[in-house]
Short mmCIF file of C-alpha atoms and ligand atoms in Angstrom, two decimals:
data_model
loop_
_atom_site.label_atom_id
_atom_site.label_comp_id
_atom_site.label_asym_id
_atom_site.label_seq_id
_atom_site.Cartn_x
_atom_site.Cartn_y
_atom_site.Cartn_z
CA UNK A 159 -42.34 -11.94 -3.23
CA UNK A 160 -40.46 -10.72 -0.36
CA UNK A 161 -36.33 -11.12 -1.71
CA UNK A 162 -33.98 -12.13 0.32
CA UNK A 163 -32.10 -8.76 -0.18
CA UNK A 164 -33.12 -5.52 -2.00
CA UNK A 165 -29.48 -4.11 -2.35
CA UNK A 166 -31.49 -1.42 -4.54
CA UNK A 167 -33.83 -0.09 -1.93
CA UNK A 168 -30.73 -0.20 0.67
CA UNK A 169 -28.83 2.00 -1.66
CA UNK A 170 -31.77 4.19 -2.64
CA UNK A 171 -31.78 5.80 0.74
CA UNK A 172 -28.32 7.28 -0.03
CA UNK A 173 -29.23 8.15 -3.77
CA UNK A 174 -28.20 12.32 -3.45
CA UNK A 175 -24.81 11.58 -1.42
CA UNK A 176 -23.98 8.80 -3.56
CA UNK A 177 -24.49 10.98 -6.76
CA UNK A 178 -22.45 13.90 -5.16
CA UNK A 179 -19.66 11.06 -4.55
CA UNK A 180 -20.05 10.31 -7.78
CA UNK A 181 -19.81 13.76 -9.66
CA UNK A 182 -16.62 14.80 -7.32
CA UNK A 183 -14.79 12.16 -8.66
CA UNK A 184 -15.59 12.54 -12.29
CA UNK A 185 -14.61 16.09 -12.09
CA UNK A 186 -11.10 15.50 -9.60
CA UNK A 187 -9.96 13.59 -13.37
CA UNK A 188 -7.57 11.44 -11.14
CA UNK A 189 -9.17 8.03 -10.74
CA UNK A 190 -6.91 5.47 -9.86
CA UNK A 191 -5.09 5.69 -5.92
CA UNK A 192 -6.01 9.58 -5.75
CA UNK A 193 -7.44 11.57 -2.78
CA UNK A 194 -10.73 9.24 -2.46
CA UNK A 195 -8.90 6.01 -1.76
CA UNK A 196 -6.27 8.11 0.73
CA UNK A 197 -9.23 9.25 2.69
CA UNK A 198 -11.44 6.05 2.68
CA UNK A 199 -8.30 4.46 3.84
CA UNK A 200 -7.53 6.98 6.86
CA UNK A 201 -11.45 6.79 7.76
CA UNK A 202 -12.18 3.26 7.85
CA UNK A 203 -8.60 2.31 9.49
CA UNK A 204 -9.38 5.10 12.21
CA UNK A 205 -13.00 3.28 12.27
CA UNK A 206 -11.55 0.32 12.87
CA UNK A 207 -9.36 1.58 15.49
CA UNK A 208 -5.96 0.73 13.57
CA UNK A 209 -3.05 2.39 12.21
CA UNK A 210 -2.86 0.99 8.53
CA UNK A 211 -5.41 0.15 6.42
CA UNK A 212 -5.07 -0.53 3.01
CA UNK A 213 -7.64 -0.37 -0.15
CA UNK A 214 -7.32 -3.27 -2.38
CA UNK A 215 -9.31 -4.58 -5.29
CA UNK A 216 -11.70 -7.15 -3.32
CA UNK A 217 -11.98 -9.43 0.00
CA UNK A 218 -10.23 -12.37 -1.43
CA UNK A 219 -7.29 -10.30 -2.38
CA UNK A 220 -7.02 -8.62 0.79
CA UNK A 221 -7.00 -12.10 2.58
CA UNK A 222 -4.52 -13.24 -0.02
CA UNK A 223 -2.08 -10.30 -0.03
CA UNK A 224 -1.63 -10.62 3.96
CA UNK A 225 -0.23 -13.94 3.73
CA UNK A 226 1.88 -13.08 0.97
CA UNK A 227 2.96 -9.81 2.32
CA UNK A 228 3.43 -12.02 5.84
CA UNK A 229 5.80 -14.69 3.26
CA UNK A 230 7.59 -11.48 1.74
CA UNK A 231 8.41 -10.71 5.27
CA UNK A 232 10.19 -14.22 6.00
CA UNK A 233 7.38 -15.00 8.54
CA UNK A 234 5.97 -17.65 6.63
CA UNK A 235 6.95 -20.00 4.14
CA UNK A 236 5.64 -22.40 1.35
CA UNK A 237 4.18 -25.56 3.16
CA UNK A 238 3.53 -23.67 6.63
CA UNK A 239 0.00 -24.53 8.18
CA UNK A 240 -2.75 -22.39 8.56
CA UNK A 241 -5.19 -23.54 10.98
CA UNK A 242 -8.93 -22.69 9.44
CA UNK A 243 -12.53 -22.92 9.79
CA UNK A 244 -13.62 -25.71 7.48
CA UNK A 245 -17.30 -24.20 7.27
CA UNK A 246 -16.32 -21.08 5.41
CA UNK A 247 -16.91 -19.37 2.75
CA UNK A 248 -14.15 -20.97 -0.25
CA UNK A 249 -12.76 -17.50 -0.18
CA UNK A 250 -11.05 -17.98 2.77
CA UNK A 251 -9.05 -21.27 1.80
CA UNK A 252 -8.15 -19.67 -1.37
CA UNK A 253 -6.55 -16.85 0.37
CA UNK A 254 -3.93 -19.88 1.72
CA UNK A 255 -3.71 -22.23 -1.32
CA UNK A 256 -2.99 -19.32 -3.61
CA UNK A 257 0.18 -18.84 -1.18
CA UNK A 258 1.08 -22.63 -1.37
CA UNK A 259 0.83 -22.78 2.14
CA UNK A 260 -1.19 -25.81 3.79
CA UNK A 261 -5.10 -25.16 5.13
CA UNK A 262 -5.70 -27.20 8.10
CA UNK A 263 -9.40 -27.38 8.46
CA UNK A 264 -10.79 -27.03 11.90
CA UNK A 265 -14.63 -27.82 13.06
CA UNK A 266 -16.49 -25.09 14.42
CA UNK A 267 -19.11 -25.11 17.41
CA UNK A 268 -22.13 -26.22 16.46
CA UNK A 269 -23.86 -22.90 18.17
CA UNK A 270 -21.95 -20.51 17.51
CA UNK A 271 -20.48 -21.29 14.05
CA UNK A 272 -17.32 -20.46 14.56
CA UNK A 273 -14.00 -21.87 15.29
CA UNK A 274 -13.80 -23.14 19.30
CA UNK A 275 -10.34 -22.37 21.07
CA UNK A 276 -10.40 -26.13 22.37
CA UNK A 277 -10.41 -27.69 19.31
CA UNK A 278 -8.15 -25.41 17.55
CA UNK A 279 -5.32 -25.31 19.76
CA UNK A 280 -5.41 -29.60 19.12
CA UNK A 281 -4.70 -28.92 15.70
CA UNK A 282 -1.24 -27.10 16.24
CA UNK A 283 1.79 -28.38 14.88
CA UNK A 284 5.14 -27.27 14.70
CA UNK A 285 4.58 -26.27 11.37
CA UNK A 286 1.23 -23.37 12.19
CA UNK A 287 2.08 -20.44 12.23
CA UNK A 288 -1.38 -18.89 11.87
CA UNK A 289 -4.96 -18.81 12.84
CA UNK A 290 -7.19 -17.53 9.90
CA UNK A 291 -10.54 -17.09 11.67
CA UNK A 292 -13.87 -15.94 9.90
CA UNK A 293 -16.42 -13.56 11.64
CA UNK A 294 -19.23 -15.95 9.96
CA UNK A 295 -22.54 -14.36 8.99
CA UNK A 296 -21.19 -11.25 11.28
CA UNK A 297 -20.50 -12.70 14.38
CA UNK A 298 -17.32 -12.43 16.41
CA UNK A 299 -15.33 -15.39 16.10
CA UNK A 300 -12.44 -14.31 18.29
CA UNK A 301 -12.02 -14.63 21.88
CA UNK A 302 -9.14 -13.93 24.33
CA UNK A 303 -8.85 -17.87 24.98
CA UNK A 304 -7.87 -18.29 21.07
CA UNK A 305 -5.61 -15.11 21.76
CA UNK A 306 -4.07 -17.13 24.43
CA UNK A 307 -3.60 -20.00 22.56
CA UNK A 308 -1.87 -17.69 19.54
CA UNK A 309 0.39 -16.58 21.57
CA UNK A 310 1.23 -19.62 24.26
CA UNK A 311 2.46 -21.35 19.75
CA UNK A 312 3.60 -18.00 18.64
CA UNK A 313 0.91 -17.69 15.65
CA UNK A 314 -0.39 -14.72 13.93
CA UNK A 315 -4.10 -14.16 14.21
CA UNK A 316 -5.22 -13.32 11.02
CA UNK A 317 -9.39 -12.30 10.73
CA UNK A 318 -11.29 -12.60 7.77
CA UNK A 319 -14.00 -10.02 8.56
CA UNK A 320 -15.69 -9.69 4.99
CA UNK A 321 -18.78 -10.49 6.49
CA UNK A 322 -18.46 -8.34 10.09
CA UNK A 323 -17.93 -4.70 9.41
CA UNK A 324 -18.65 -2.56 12.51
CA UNK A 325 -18.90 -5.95 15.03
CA UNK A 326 -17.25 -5.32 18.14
CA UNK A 327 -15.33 -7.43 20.97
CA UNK A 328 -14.41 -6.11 24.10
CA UNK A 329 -14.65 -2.33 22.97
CA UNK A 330 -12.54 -3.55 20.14
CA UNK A 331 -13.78 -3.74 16.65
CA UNK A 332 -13.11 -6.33 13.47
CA UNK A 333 -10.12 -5.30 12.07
CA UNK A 334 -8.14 -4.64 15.23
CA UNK A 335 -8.47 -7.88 16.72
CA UNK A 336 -5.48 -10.19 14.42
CA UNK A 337 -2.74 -8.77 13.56
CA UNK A 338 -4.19 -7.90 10.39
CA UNK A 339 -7.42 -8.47 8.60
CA UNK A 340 -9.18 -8.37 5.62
CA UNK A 341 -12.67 -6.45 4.72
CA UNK A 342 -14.48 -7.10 1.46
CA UNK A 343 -16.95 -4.61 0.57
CA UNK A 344 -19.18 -6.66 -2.12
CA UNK A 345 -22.03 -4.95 -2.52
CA UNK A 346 -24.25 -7.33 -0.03
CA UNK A 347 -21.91 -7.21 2.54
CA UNK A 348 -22.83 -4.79 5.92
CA UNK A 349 -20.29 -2.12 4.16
CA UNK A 350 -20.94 -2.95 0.46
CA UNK A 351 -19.28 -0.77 -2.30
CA UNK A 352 -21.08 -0.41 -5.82
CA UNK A 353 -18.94 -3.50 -7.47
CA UNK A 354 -15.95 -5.19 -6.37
CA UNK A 355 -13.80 -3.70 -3.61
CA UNK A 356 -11.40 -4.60 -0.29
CA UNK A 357 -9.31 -3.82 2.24
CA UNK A 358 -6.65 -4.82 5.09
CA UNK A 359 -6.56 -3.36 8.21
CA UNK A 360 -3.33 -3.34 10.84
CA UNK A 361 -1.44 -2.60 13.29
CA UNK A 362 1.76 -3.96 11.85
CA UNK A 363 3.66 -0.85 9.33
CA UNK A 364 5.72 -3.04 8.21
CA UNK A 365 3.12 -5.71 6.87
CA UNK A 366 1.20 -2.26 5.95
CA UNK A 367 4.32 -1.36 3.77
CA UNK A 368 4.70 -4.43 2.30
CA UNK A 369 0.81 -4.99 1.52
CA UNK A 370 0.85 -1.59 -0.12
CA UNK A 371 3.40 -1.59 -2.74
CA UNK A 372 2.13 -5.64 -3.52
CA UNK A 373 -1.26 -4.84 -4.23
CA UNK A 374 0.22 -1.81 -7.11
CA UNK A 375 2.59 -4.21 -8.98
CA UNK A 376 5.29 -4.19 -5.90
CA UNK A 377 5.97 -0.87 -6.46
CA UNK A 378 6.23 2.65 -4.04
CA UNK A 379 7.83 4.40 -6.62
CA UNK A 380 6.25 4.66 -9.57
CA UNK A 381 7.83 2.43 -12.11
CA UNK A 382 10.21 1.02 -9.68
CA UNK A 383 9.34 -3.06 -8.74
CA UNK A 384 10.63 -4.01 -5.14
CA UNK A 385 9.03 -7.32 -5.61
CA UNK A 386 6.62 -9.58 -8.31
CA UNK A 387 2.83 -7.35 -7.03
CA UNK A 388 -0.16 -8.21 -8.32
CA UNK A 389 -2.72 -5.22 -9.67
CA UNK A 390 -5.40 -5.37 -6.82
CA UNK A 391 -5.99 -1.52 -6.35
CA UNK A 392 -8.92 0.16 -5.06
CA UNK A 393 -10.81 2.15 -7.20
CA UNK A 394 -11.04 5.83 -6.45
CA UNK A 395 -14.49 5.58 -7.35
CA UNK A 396 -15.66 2.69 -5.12
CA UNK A 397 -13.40 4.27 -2.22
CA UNK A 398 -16.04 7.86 -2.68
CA UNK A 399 -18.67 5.60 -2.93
CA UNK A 400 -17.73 3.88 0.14
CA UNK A 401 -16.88 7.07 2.33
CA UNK A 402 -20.64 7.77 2.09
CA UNK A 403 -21.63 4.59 3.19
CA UNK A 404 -19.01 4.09 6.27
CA UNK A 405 -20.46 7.37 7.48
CA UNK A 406 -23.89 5.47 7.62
CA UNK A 407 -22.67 2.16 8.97
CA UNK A 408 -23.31 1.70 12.58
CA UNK A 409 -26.82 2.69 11.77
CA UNK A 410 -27.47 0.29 9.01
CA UNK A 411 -25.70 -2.55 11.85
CA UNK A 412 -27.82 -1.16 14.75
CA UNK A 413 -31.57 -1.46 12.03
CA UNK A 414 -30.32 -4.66 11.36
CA UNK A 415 -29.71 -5.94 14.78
CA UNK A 416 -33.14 -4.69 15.42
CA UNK A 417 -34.81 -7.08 13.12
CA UNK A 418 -32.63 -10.13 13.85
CA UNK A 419 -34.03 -8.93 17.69
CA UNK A 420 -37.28 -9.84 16.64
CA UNK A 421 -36.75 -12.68 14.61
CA UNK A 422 -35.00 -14.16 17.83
CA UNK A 423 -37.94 -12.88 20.34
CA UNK A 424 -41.13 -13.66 18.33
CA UNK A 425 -39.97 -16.88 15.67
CA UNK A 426 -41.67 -19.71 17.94
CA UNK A 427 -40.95 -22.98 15.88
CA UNK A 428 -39.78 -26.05 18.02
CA UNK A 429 -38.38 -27.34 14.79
CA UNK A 430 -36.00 -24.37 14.05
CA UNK A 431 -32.85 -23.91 15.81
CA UNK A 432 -32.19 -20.41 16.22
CA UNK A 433 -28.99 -18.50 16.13
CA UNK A 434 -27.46 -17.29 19.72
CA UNK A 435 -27.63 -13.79 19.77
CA UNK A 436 -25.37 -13.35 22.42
CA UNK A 437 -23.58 -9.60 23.07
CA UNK A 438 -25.35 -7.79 21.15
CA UNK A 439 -22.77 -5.57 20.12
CA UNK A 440 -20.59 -8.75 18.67
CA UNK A 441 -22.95 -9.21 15.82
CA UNK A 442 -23.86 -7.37 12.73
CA UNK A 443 -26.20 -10.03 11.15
CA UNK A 444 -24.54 -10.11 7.97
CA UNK A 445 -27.21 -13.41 7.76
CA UNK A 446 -29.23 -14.78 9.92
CA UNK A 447 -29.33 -17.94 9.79
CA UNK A 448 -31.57 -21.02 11.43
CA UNK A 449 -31.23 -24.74 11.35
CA UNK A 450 -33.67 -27.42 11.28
CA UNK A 451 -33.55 -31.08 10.06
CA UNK A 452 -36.40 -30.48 7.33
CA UNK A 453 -34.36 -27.67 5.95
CA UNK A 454 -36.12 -28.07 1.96
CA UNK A 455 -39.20 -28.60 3.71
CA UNK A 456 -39.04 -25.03 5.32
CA UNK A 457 -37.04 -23.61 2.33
CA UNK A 458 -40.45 -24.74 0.23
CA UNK A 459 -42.77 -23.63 2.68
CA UNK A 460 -41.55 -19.89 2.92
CA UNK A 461 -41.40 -19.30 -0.86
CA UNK A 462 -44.90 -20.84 -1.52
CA UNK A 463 -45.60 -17.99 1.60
CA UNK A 464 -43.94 -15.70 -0.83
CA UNK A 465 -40.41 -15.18 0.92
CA UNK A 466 -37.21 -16.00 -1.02
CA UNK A 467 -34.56 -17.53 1.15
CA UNK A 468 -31.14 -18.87 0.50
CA UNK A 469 -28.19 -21.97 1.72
CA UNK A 470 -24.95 -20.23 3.33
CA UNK A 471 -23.40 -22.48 2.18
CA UNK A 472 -24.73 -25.41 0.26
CA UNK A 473 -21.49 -27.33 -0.39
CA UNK A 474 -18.46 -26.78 2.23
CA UNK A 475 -15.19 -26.29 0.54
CA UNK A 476 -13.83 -29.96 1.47
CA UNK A 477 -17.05 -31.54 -0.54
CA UNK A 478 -16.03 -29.11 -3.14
CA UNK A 479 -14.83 -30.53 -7.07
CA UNK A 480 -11.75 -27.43 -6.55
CA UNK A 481 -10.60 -29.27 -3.29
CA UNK A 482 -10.46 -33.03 -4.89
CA UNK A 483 -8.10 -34.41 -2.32
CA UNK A 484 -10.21 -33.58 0.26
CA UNK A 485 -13.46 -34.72 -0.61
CA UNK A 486 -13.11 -38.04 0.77
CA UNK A 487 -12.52 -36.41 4.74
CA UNK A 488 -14.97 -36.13 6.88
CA UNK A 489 -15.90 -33.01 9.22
CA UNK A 490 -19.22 -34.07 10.61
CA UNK A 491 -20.21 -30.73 12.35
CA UNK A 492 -19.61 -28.94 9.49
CA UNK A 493 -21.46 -31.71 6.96
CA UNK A 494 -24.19 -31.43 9.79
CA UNK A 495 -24.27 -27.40 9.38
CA UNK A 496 -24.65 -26.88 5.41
CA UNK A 497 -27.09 -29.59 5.64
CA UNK A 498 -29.26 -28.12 7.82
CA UNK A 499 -28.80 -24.07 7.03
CA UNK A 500 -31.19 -21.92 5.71
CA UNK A 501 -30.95 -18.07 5.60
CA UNK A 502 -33.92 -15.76 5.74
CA UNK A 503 -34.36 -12.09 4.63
CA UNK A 504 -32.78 -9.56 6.62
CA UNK A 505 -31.46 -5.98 5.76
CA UNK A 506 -32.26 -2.45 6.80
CA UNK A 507 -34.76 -1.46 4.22
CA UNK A 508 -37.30 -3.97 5.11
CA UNK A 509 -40.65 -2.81 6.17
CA UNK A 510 -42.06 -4.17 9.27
CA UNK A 511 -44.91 -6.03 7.50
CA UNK A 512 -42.41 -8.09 5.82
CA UNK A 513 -40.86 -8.80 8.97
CA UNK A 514 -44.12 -10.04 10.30
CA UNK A 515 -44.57 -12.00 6.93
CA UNK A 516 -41.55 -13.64 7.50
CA UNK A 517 -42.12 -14.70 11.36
CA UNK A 518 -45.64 -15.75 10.61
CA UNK A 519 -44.18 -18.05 7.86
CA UNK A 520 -41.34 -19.73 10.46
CA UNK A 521 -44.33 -20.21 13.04
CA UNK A 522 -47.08 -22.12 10.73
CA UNK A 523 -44.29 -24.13 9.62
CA UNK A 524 -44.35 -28.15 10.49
C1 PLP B 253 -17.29 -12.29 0.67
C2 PLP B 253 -16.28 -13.06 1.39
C3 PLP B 253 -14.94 -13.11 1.00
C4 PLP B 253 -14.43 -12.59 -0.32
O1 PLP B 253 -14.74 -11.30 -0.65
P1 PLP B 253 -14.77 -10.84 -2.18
O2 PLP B 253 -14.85 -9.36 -2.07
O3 PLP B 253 -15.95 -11.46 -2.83
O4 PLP B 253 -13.49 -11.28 -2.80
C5 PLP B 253 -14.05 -13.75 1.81
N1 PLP B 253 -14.43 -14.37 2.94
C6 PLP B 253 -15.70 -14.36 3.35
C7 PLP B 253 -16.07 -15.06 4.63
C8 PLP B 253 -16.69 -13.74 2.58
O5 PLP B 253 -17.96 -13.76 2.98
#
């Protein structure tokens, strides 16, 4: 069986740094917000081409703690709208609900997946005050025209980029492109830690201020509370862990790229819609995803060819049981999308007979 990801044999490639990572921190004996999480912080934020960037415990809390950081600051308030991509991941909602203010789900384009500046700027009100867009499956889902529109209403851009490490716009990469954003680094993500681990990224040093003391109890001083923080640290260990892999980033993108290259030149299957690659560069093929009409049919067909694949996502969040008073709405692109999705295998340890395995599979399909 080919899976659809072997996090092991991705990992297994940077087995001796890893363990040196490993053994530095157990013998530093400081393992909570030491030297480790000080220099993952400076190297990633300097990756990412920003001032600030701050470690926190996962993606959803880094999402989360902007907003709140941004309602600390008197920028928003309870009931404000956030204008949102309605095919994301749940993650992303939560990040606004948790705050109490109000997601306003938006349809994305049916090619690229991701939120159109048309349609979005319809959905203003004089209550948004922010875009929340989603890099989905690691492609760029800003452009200058919804940069335009943020700032013809005054909204923050806010980019959830848990999925699009390393994906650059314009000579500008996710993470400088809001005015803040938020990484997660679970393991299968394009930078994936060794457990649970996150981290915002801006420009702004007041948010970065703010952001820092909330995510250790609301405190810069140890043992003195400037406001009601949560406990979403980074740990010192994930942070070395992650130092190793940033350093090896681009190169895990650029091997992955280089599959979803083939996929996209030799997959010949009039029944599956392909994703648009478009500039290279803008994608890091967190997933790559196809569509077709028979998606079980295909989903069958590939593991009885011995290839595991899986649905990104199955269920969008306004269908789901934890958004009740939404289930009844209708978003017909999106419906149309998790009907139709299917993901197959793709990360940088895969051997090229795989690959082929995999192609051969799309192209007998019918
Ligand atoms: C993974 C993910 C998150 C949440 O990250 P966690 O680290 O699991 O909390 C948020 N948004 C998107 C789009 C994701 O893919």
């Amino acid at each position: 069986m080919i899976p659809f990801l072997n996090l092991k044999k991705n990992n297994e490639k940077y087995r001796e740094e890893l363990i040196d990572a490993f053994t530095c921190v157990i013998d530093s004996g400081r393992y909570i917000l030491g030297e480790e999480v000080r220099a993952f912080e400076w190297e990633f934020g300097t990756y990412c081409g920003v001032k600030h960037a701050i470690g926190t415990g996962n993606g959803l809390d880094a999402i989360t703690l902007i907003i709140r950081a941004y309602k600390e600051l008197g920028i928003f308030k309870e009931g404000d709208e956030i204008l949102v991509p309605a095919n994301t991941y749940i993650a992303t909602i939560l990040s606004i609900t948790e705050n109490r203010l109000k997601p306003v789900l938006v349809e994305p384009d049916i090619r690229t997946y991701n939120l159109d500046a048309t349609l979005l700027e319809k959905k203003v009100t004089s209550k948004t005050k922010a875009i929340l867009t989603v890099h989905l499956y690691g492609k760029i889902g800003y452009s200058d025209e919804m940069g335009a529109i943020a700032k013809k209403h005054g909204l923050m851009i806010i980019e959830d980029s848990a999925q699009a490490h390393g994906a650059i716009y314009k000579g500008r990469k996710t993470g400088s492109l809001g005015d803040a954003s938020g990484f997660s680094f679970y393991p299968s993500k394009p930078l994936g830690a060794l457990g649970d681990a996150g981290i915002v990224t801006t420009n702004d040093s007041k948010l970065a201020k703010v952001v820092a003391a909330l995510r250790n109890y609301g405190s810069r001083e140890k043992y003195h509370n400037l406001s009601q923080g949560v406990n979403s640290r980074l740990d010192e260990l994930q942070a070395a862990l992650l130092r190793v892999k940033l350093r090896h980033l681009d190169d895990d993108n650029q091997k992955r790229r280089k599959i979803a290259q083939r996929y996209l030149r030799e997959i010949r299957n009039k029944k599956l819609i392909l994703p648009e690659e478009g500039t290279p560069e803008r994608h890091v093929w967190h997933l790559f995803v196809v569509r077709t009409e028979k998606r079980d049919a295909l989903q069958k067909h590939l593991s009885k060819n011995g290839i595991e694949t899986l649905i990104h996502y199955p269920v969008p969040p306004h269908k789901q049981p934890a958004f009740k008073d939404w289930n009844k709405k209708s978003y017909p692109i999106t419906e149309e999308i998790h009907n139709t999705v299917l993901s197959l295998p793709l990360y940088s340890a895969m051997t090229k007979e795989e690959i082929s395995i995999i192609i051969e599979a799309c192209n007998s399909f019918s």
